[in-house]
Each structure stands twice: as C-alpha cells, then as structure tokens.
C-alpha cells in the first residue's frame, strides 16, 4: 500500500525547530551600556556562568497550552456543580480547605514576585523565558486558587471562614506558619529565598505532597474540584523544577558558593519539612473521612516522594559537586513524622486552639482511631483520649478545651524559626538573639534563626541574608487578653456579632454553635513572654518540665 | 423550626441548613469599587498582605536593613490609600491566558497562511531590509520593556498594582518573542535574510542608540512606578505607537506585506489596556487627597526625563520612514499625531509635555 495522504502532508511547511526558536529568543537580551540595571535584590552568591534552559521554553506554545489546561479546569468545576458535588462532599474535608486556601495564594504570588529577583541575577538570557513563564504560572496559581475558594464559598454549606479568607490569613495563629513559608520566597538573600528555598526545595520536593497527595485525599472525600485545580497547578511545576535546577547548576560552578549552598539546602529542607508537613500532613490525615487501610499514610507518601525521590535522586547527587549534604536531617525529619508523631501533634495543637481559628474541626472517632493505630502504631495511647475529650468538650456549656484543666494538655511554646510550636517537647531548645531569649522546636530551628539568618556565617560575611522579624510569636499579640476579646479583634465572629466562625464540630445547627459568651472569661498568655519573666531557676525548672511532656487524662 | 434545621445536615451543599452566616457568600474583607465586587477583585484584592490592614504580626522576615517584604518607599510616589487601585482591564489568570492564547493563535495563523501563499517572497526588497534591520532591532526594545516590568512587579505595595505590572510584562515579552519567531520564519522563505542583523542594529546602529538609551534608562530605574509610568505614559506614545502604528502597520501593505501589520496589531490592543491601567493608577496618585502636589511634581520630573529620551529615540528613527519604496505616511505627520496623543494622556493627569 502506498503512503497515506494526510492533511498534514498537504499543508505542512518548513518551520523552525524548538531548539532554534529557544536559541533565538535567548538572544533577545543584551548587556546594557547606557544605564546599568539596578541590582536591587542583593545576594551573597557569586553567579558567573549563565544557566541553561533545559526545557527550551517558548511563549508561543505556552499560552495556548495553559488556556487549554484552564478550559479543562473550569469545565470540571461546572461539571461538579451539575453533578451536585457538594451534596456528597465531606464537610470535614472542606472545612480544612478554609485554612489551606487562605494560605496558599500568597506563597504562589510570592513565587511570581521572586522571579524578578532570580531573573535579574541570572547572567545571560537563556533562562529568562523560563522565569517569565514561571512568573505568569504563579499568577495563574494564585488567582485560580482564589477562584476555587470563592467557588467553595458560594456552594458549600457553611461559607463562614471562606468569606473572610485573606483577612484571616493575616491574623490567624495557624496561618502564621504559611506566612513564614511565603515570605521566605521573597525576603532576604535573593538566591537563598527565590532559588534554594522556593524552587530547589519547596517546588522540587514538597509540591508533591502539596499538589499531588492533597488532591488524592480530596477525591476520597467527594471533592473533585480541588484535584482538578491542583493537578493542573502541579503540571506547571516540572518547568519550575527545571528552572531551579539549572540555576543551581550554574551556582555550583563557583566553589565559594558551596558553603552558602550547604547552609541554604539545610535551612530550606528543614523548614519546608517543619511547615509543609505540619500543614499538609494535618489536612490529609485529619481532614479525611476515608480510612481505607490500603491507602498510603502521609508518612508513607513522604517516604516515597521526599525520601526516595527527592533525597536520593536530587539531594544526594549534589555531593559529587562538593556540597555537604546533611543526611542526618533527612533521617531526623523522617523520625519526627513516624516515631515522634509530628503531624499528630500539630493536629492536636490546631484542635486545642479551635476557638481562635476560622474553620470547623470535627473530633476524630473510633473509625479514625483504628486507622491511625494501624498506620502509626502507638497512636491511640498518645492521642485517643485527647480526641475523646475533644468530642466531649465540643458541646456548648463545656469549658473550652484550650483552658480546660481536666484534659491535661499543656499549651506549647512557639518555635521562633518555623513558627510551628515546639510540639515534640523533648526536642525543644532555647537560644539568644541580640541578648533576647527565644524558644525553638529543634536544634536545627535554633541554628536557622541564630546562625543561618545572620550577617555572618561560619566567619564569612553574609550581608544579604535576611532576618527573622516582626511579632513572630502570635501569642504575644494577645498576651493577657480574654480569648473572647481576642476572637472579636481577630474578626473571627459571624455577622450576627456573637457566633464564632470556628466551631469544634460539624453540627450545622444554630443551637449547637458556640458564641463569644461561651468562651469568655479565659485569659490568653504568651508562653515566651511568660518564660522571659521567670527567674533563671524557675525558667530552668519550667523548661525541664516542658521537655518531659504531658499526659492526657483518661476521658470517660 | 423546620426539619432541615433540626437534624444534622446530610448534604454539604449550600442551603442544606440555615444557621448564622449560612448565606454569607461574598468576600467581606474589602470594599469593592462598585456596588458588587467583580471577579477580578475577588481573586486579587488583599492576597498581598499589608501590616496596615490585616497583617497582625507585621512582616515576619526582613531584609538586612530591617525592611519587610513590601514597603511603601519602593517608590518616591505617596498615596493615602495604595489599596484603592483596581486595574481597568480586570485581568486575572483566566482572562490573561484566553487573551494571550488567542493572540498567539491569530499571529501563527496569519504567518502560516501568509507563508503558504508565498507572501514573504512578494515583499518589496527594500521592505525586507527594513523588517530584517528595523523590526529586528525593535524586538529588543519590546523585550527590554518586558524585563523591566518583570522587575517592577516585585515592588508594588498591593496585589492590584503588581498584577497589572505583571500582565504588562507578559504582553511585552510575548510580543518580543512573536516578532523574533516571525522574522525567523519569513527568513526561511526569503533568500539572504539575515536573522542576526536586528541585534547588530540595536547594539551598533546610530539611529537605534537613542531608543536603546531610552529603554535602558527605564530598565535601570530602581523606582517601579517610574518604570511603569515611563513605559506607558511616555515611551509607548512617543516611540512605541509611533513605530508600530505610525510605521510598520501603515507602511507594510503598500510594500506588499500584509503579515507584519497583523503580527504587530495585537501590541496596539495590548497597549490600550496597559495604558488604561497606568492612567488609572497615576490618576489616583495625582488626585490623592494628601499627596497630589507631591506626586504631580514627581511625575512631571519623570515625564521630563523620559520625554527627552523618547524624543531623542524618535528622532533617531526618523530616517527609517524614508527607506521603503512606497511611502504612504510621512514621519512628520505621525510624529505630530504621537505628540498629540501624549499631550492628551498627560492632560488626563494634569501633567504637561516639556518643550523640545
């Protein structure tokens, strides 16, 4: 049979190859000679070698591709409404989306802004298109996520919390962790923040748990909108990973960068673990109603994506370029997730503070207990009674669990570095910055705040490095304030002026909903300010007791 | 009490139960510009936080000089309310991709159809040289503005300002690439077409040095609003539109080229949107109830500086108008139009065009 006739053969004309196109586009830049570009984002790194663009990216194909991806996303959202998705969705899950979607659009748009920083630092123009696309991608992610949140607000049974979302983001004691994440992309040394922290670690390692694991769990809870949006978001990440890796390779060429890279890989890995695992681990393990024992736990997924994929295939090979990799940190993070129940302690902390949140947290039940014990042996002994207490105290008229002495929970110190509290009590350390005492969740957090974020690192001046600042300990903002007044000040009250946005249950019934009067009469304290006020002897005793941990009383 | 209120809801859908705020289905933390918030406002406003609004703990990481992620002094302009600005083009991701994608599809169709019909071979020979040298040089000007705005979008005090700057950058960078690939493609059909000539002209040709200086001055500014103003209020009307509309689009077809005007036309529509955004922002600042006089003076200074550069750039390009065989427009006429255009733009802001 002779060759078939196709439309392509009739209409085809000679075109330029993708490689050629990318090469010509890379030639758009030049070295200015009349006025130099202002180097407004300083770095302590030296970058002499122009990074290559492995993806050979061109806007001509990028925009239609992204539009097509968008069409699928918005088509799926329409289909979800036609299919009455919300009739079958699990409210336990959607409630946690109030927290997740309050946080994530800011880190996303921060990533767009950070492209300005790396775009100007990278010599040559090869990668500029890659950075441009990433900038527009991140603009996509931020606004597509805001749109998804609006969609939940319009269609989910309880819109409260979604309706104050960006205000809540700026104020909540839980979103402060997400702010640390997002600000980390845009502040301080431009390479530390925009390349190592954002691209080399957050995007390359942790977007898998963020944007792949989360959607899987969403689908198990009847929410197929989140997977549609976030898998589409994740499909942009491979390009970002390429950008980051290319930039990293050009920095590796300069031996004097190696010490800084070692520092930044260490900081970025540890803090991404502390923040992303705290948040995403909680959403996945505690926001779900699906207790299929055959599915992977968060820890198991972490092992696959972070340990096997990222650590073994991305971090380890950096050693051959002379970068010291801190293997122990990865092992320590793994142990925190498994033996030390990091995620469970975070969920417990969020639950204790439910009244100052802006979403509902439902108690875990027997069905959940069985799954947790199966996946995390020893879980029930540590957390079973706590969740029974939580359920018991979820009814109006009970004393708020945050202040209820019967439970046995001890409110934690806040880590000055990752802003997640010092939940693994035995690992808590203290340190000083400019003569002031601070608390840290782990020695690596202390190292981050005290040694890495400083003007000098191991004898080398690091004038571009950022500093930890602001009122980082959320609790100090409301030190000695009645919780009801704090909640009111936060704006976490419904429009009737009395009912709390947050509720410790999923009972959508006004009679069951807690009001300001139900929580009034208890005073918030800053653990840090309290610690500083103690005499040295009292402080030592307090810290020793704190490190011993606490025991939840039996709940009958 | 109705049954739907007394039993636990079985459905997670809106309206399945009635309780406080079960009908609170609008973002209620910002004031919409009109009666109802637009979709753009919903997905844009307050995503970039501000310690003066909701950032309870202030910025929690700072630069070594103690400044947080975004500060007002990234520009010399002052505002009593940076959050008031809403981009008139209301761009968010979906509208941005729809528009950019349609442009790319249109541009590629025009080029493909033109090439299929053998059009580039029919271009007037002098015109081919103009495309090779001058359109080839011009793509670098567009690229320079794109990279400059990419830098600027990091600095604005609100999400609305930065996103408008970001989409402006995206439009400029797309155009620079469109021109690059267009020239490469028609170059394959035209024997002897020198694809590298444009960059040489940009870097070395005397006529282009004024334009390069004007662009590099915008790129070199450390004030993001100066970059935004200089691009859309000054350079675009005095040089951008002058060269695109006043030359390429009008002179192309009399010289046998119906492709170039179509490829370039999208840029003019881009500019209308970016101009509207810029004027709106600048207008807010020159009519600010506390800082109007300061801003006006500042902007007039920027205008004076960049108009001088743009005038020099336009004058440098003047000889290009005499190079085509068919000359349907005269430089003096289009220059007069562009001067009228910038006067109108500046008039909206209460600013004046400095004398040459």
mmCIF file of N, CA and C in Angstrom, chain A residues 352-406:
data_model
loop_
_atom_site.group_PDB
_atom_site.id
_atom_site.type_symbol
_atom_site.label_atom_id
_atom_site.label_comp_id
_atom_site.label_asym_id
_atom_site.label_seq_id
_atom_site.Cartn_x
_atom_site.Cartn_y
_atom_site.Cartn_z
ATOM 1 N N UNK A 352 -6.784 22.089 69.768
ATOM 2 C CA UNK A 352 -6.829 22.773 71.068
ATOM 3 C C UNK A 352 -7.192 24.246 70.874
ATOM 4 N N UNK A 353 -6.650 24.827 69.827
ATOM 5 C CA UNK A 353 -6.891 26.258 69.599
ATOM 6 C C UNK A 353 -8.090 26.558 68.725
ATOM 7 N N UNK A 354 -9.010 25.614 68.581
ATOM 8 C CA UNK A 354 -10.083 25.748 67.591
ATOM 9 C C UNK A 354 -10.827 27.084 67.683
ATOM 10 N N UNK A 355 -11.010 27.591 68.909
ATOM 11 C CA UNK A 355 -11.875 28.768 69.060
ATOM 12 C C UNK A 355 -11.271 30.027 68.455
ATOM 13 N N UNK A 356 -9.947 30.035 68.285
ATOM 14 C CA UNK A 356 -9.300 31.202 67.676
ATOM 15 C C UNK A 356 -9.003 30.962 66.191
ATOM 16 N N UNK A 357 -9.618 29.904 65.625
ATOM 17 C CA UNK A 357 -9.469 29.589 64.200
ATOM 18 C C UNK A 357 -10.597 30.227 63.400
ATOM 19 N N UNK A 358 -10.646 29.886 62.130
ATOM 20 C CA UNK A 358 -11.755 30.360 61.301
ATOM 21 C C UNK A 358 -12.326 29.236 60.447
ATOM 22 N N UNK A 359 -12.212 28.014 60.957
ATOM 23 C CA UNK A 359 -12.831 26.866 60.300
ATOM 24 C C UNK A 359 -13.270 25.886 61.377
ATOM 25 N N UNK A 360 -14.067 24.921 60.980
ATOM 26 C CA UNK A 360 -14.546 23.926 61.942
ATOM 27 C C UNK A 360 -13.595 22.738 61.982
ATOM 28 N N UNK A 361 -13.378 22.218 63.171
ATOM 29 C CA UNK A 361 -12.600 20.986 63.308
ATOM 30 C C UNK A 361 -13.474 19.974 64.024
ATOM 31 N N UNK A 362 -13.666 18.858 63.367
ATOM 32 C CA UNK A 362 -14.506 17.811 63.939
ATOM 33 C C UNK A 362 -13.645 16.842 64.742
ATOM 34 N N UNK A 363 -14.212 16.248 65.764
ATOM 35 C CA UNK A 363 -13.474 15.249 66.549
ATOM 36 C C UNK A 363 -13.203 14.010 65.703
ATOM 37 N N UNK A 364 -12.098 13.349 65.994
ATOM 38 C CA UNK A 364 -11.828 12.048 65.387
ATOM 39 C C UNK A 364 -12.630 11.002 66.161
ATOM 40 N N UNK A 365 -13.012 9.957 65.469
ATOM 41 C CA UNK A 365 -13.894 8.967 66.095
ATOM 42 C C UNK A 365 -13.244 7.573 66.093
ATOM 43 N N UNK A 366 -13.985 6.585 66.584
ATOM 44 C CA UNK A 366 -13.447 5.213 66.674
ATOM 45 C C UNK A 366 -12.892 4.713 65.349
ATOM 46 N N UNK A 367 -13.622 5.036 64.282
ATOM 47 C CA UNK A 367 -13.191 4.577 62.961
ATOM 48 C C UNK A 367 -11.829 5.191 62.594
ATOM 49 N N UNK A 368 -11.687 6.419 62.974
ATOM 50 C CA UNK A 368 -10.400 7.092 62.716
ATOM 51 C C UNK A 368 -9.301 6.486 63.588
ATOM 52 N N UNK A 369 -9.663 6.226 64.848
ATOM 53 C CA UNK A 369 -8.664 5.691 65.793
ATOM 54 C C UNK A 369 -8.025 4.417 65.241
ATOM 55 N N UNK A 370 -8.866 3.562 64.713
ATOM 56 C CA UNK A 370 -8.390 2.256 64.239
ATOM 57 C C UNK A 370 -7.379 2.440 63.107
ATOM 58 N N UNK A 371 -7.717 3.379 62.215
ATOM 59 C CA UNK A 371 -6.813 3.621 61.086
ATOM 60 C C UNK A 371 -5.490 4.213 61.562
ATOM 61 N N UNK A 372 -5.573 5.172 62.455
ATOM 62 C CA UNK A 372 -4.347 5.815 62.966
ATOM 63 C C UNK A 372 -3.443 4.785 63.650
ATOM 64 N N UNK A 373 -4.059 3.922 64.438
ATOM 65 C CA UNK A 373 -3.259 2.929 65.156
ATOM 66 C C UNK A 373 -2.610 1.962 64.169
ATOM 67 N N UNK A 374 -3.340 1.649 63.104
ATOM 68 C CA UNK A 374 -2.815 0.739 62.093
ATOM 69 C C UNK A 374 -1.616 1.368 61.372
ATOM 70 N N UNK A 375 -1.752 2.632 61.045
ATOM 71 C CA UNK A 375 -0.698 3.292 60.268
ATOM 72 C C UNK A 375 0.434 3.835 61.152
ATOM 73 N N UNK A 376 0.075 4.249 62.354
ATOM 74 C CA UNK A 376 1.073 4.837 63.257
ATOM 75 C C UNK A 376 0.988 4.117 64.602
ATOM 76 N N UNK A 377 1.618 2.958 64.709
ATOM 77 C CA UNK A 377 1.485 2.182 65.957
ATOM 78 C C UNK A 377 1.852 3.039 67.180
ATOM 79 N N UNK A 378 1.030 2.914 68.203
ATOM 80 C CA UNK A 378 1.252 3.712 69.419
ATOM 81 C C UNK A 378 0.433 4.992 69.441
ATOM 82 N N UNK A 379 -0.269 5.241 68.349
ATOM 83 C CA UNK A 379 -1.041 6.488 68.240
ATOM 84 C C UNK A 379 -2.116 6.576 69.313
ATOM 85 N N UNK A 380 -2.842 5.456 69.464
ATOM 86 C CA UNK A 380 -4.021 5.518 70.347
ATOM 87 C C UNK A 380 -3.626 5.863 71.785
ATOM 88 N N UNK A 381 -2.528 5.291 72.231
ATOM 89 C CA UNK A 381 -2.106 5.539 73.616
ATOM 90 C C UNK A 381 -1.810 7.025 73.841
ATOM 91 N N UNK A 382 -1.317 7.666 72.800
ATOM 92 C CA UNK A 382 -0.959 9.088 72.954
ATOM 93 C C UNK A 382 -2.099 10.043 72.649
ATOM 94 N N UNK A 383 -2.943 9.665 71.696
ATOM 95 C CA UNK A 383 -3.910 10.644 71.198
ATOM 96 C C UNK A 383 -5.384 10.240 71.356
ATOM 97 N N UNK A 384 -5.621 8.990 71.669
ATOM 98 C CA UNK A 384 -7.006 8.512 71.739
ATOM 99 C C UNK A 384 -7.846 9.301 72.733
ATOM 100 N N UNK A 385 -7.325 9.415 73.956
ATOM 101 C CA UNK A 385 -8.095 10.125 74.980
ATOM 102 C C UNK A 385 -8.274 11.601 74.641
ATOM 103 N N UNK A 386 -7.241 12.158 74.019
ATOM 104 C CA UNK A 386 -7.361 13.575 73.663
ATOM 105 C C UNK A 386 -8.578 13.790 72.766
ATOM 106 N N UNK A 387 -8.744 12.971 71.745
ATOM 107 C CA UNK A 387 -9.854 13.189 70.801
ATOM 108 C C UNK A 387 -11.205 12.860 71.431
ATOM 109 N N UNK A 388 -11.162 11.962 72.435
ATOM 110 C CA UNK A 388 -12.425 11.720 73.170
ATOM 111 C C UNK A 388 -12.790 12.979 73.963
ATOM 112 N N UNK A 389 -11.784 13.565 74.582
ATOM 113 C CA UNK A 389 -12.024 14.831 75.297
ATOM 114 C C UNK A 389 -12.568 15.888 74.337
ATOM 115 N N UNK A 390 -11.927 15.921 73.178
ATOM 116 C CA UNK A 390 -12.311 16.945 72.210
ATOM 117 C C UNK A 390 -13.782 16.808 71.841
ATOM 118 N N UNK A 391 -14.182 15.558 71.636
ATOM 119 C CA UNK A 391 -15.599 15.330 71.262
ATOM 120 C C UNK A 391 -16.504 15.743 72.427
ATOM 121 N N UNK A 392 -16.115 15.350 73.619
ATOM 122 C CA UNK A 392 -16.921 15.648 74.802
ATOM 123 C C UNK A 392 -17.064 17.164 75.003
ATOM 124 N N UNK A 393 -15.966 17.862 74.775
ATOM 125 C CA UNK A 393 -15.966 19.306 75.021
ATOM 126 C C UNK A 393 -16.418 20.119 73.803
ATOM 127 N N UNK A 394 -16.941 19.429 72.789
ATOM 128 C CA UNK A 394 -17.379 20.152 71.594
ATOM 129 C C UNK A 394 -18.777 20.739 71.771
ATOM 130 N N UNK A 395 -19.417 20.420 72.880
ATOM 131 C CA UNK A 395 -20.788 20.906 73.101
ATOM 132 C C UNK A 395 -20.770 22.198 73.898
ATOM 133 N N UNK A 396 -21.645 23.088 73.546
ATOM 134 C CA UNK A 396 -21.746 24.355 74.273
ATOM 135 C C UNK A 396 -22.018 24.091 75.749
ATOM 136 N N UNK A 397 -21.472 24.949 76.568
ATOM 137 C CA UNK A 397 -21.662 24.753 78.001
ATOM 138 C C UNK A 397 -20.452 24.097 78.636
ATOM 139 N N UNK A 398 -19.673 23.406 77.837
ATOM 140 C CA UNK A 398 -18.426 22.824 78.346
ATOM 141 C C UNK A 398 -17.353 23.906 78.370
ATOM 142 N N UNK A 399 -16.319 23.678 79.160
ATOM 143 C CA UNK A 399 -15.206 24.641 79.166
ATOM 144 C C UNK A 399 -14.336 24.406 77.927
ATOM 145 N N UNK A 400 -14.064 25.515 77.248
ATOM 146 C CA UNK A 400 -13.204 25.481 76.054
ATOM 147 C C UNK A 400 -11.968 24.626 76.310
ATOM 148 N N UNK A 401 -11.683 23.704 75.431
ATOM 149 C CA UNK A 401 -10.563 22.758 75.638
ATOM 150 C C UNK A 401 -9.223 23.469 75.847
ATOM 151 N N UNK A 402 -9.106 24.666 75.278
ATOM 152 C CA UNK A 402 -7.861 25.435 75.413
ATOM 153 C C UNK A 402 -7.565 25.768 76.875
ATOM 154 N N UNK A 403 -8.607 25.884 77.657
ATOM 155 C CA UNK A 403 -8.427 26.291 79.058
ATOM 156 C C UNK A 403 -8.922 25.221 80.043
ATOM 157 N N UNK A 404 -9.253 24.061 79.529
ATOM 158 C CA UNK A 404 -9.873 23.050 80.381
ATOM 159 C C UNK A 404 -8.809 22.208 81.086
ATOM 160 N N UNK A 405 -8.655 22.426 82.359
ATOM 161 C CA UNK A 405 -7.612 21.743 83.141
ATOM 162 C C UNK A 405 -7.820 20.242 83.264
ATOM 163 N N UNK A 406 -9.016 19.761 82.983
ATOM 164 C CA UNK A 406 -9.272 18.324 83.127
ATOM 165 C C UNK A 406 -8.558 17.498 82.063
#
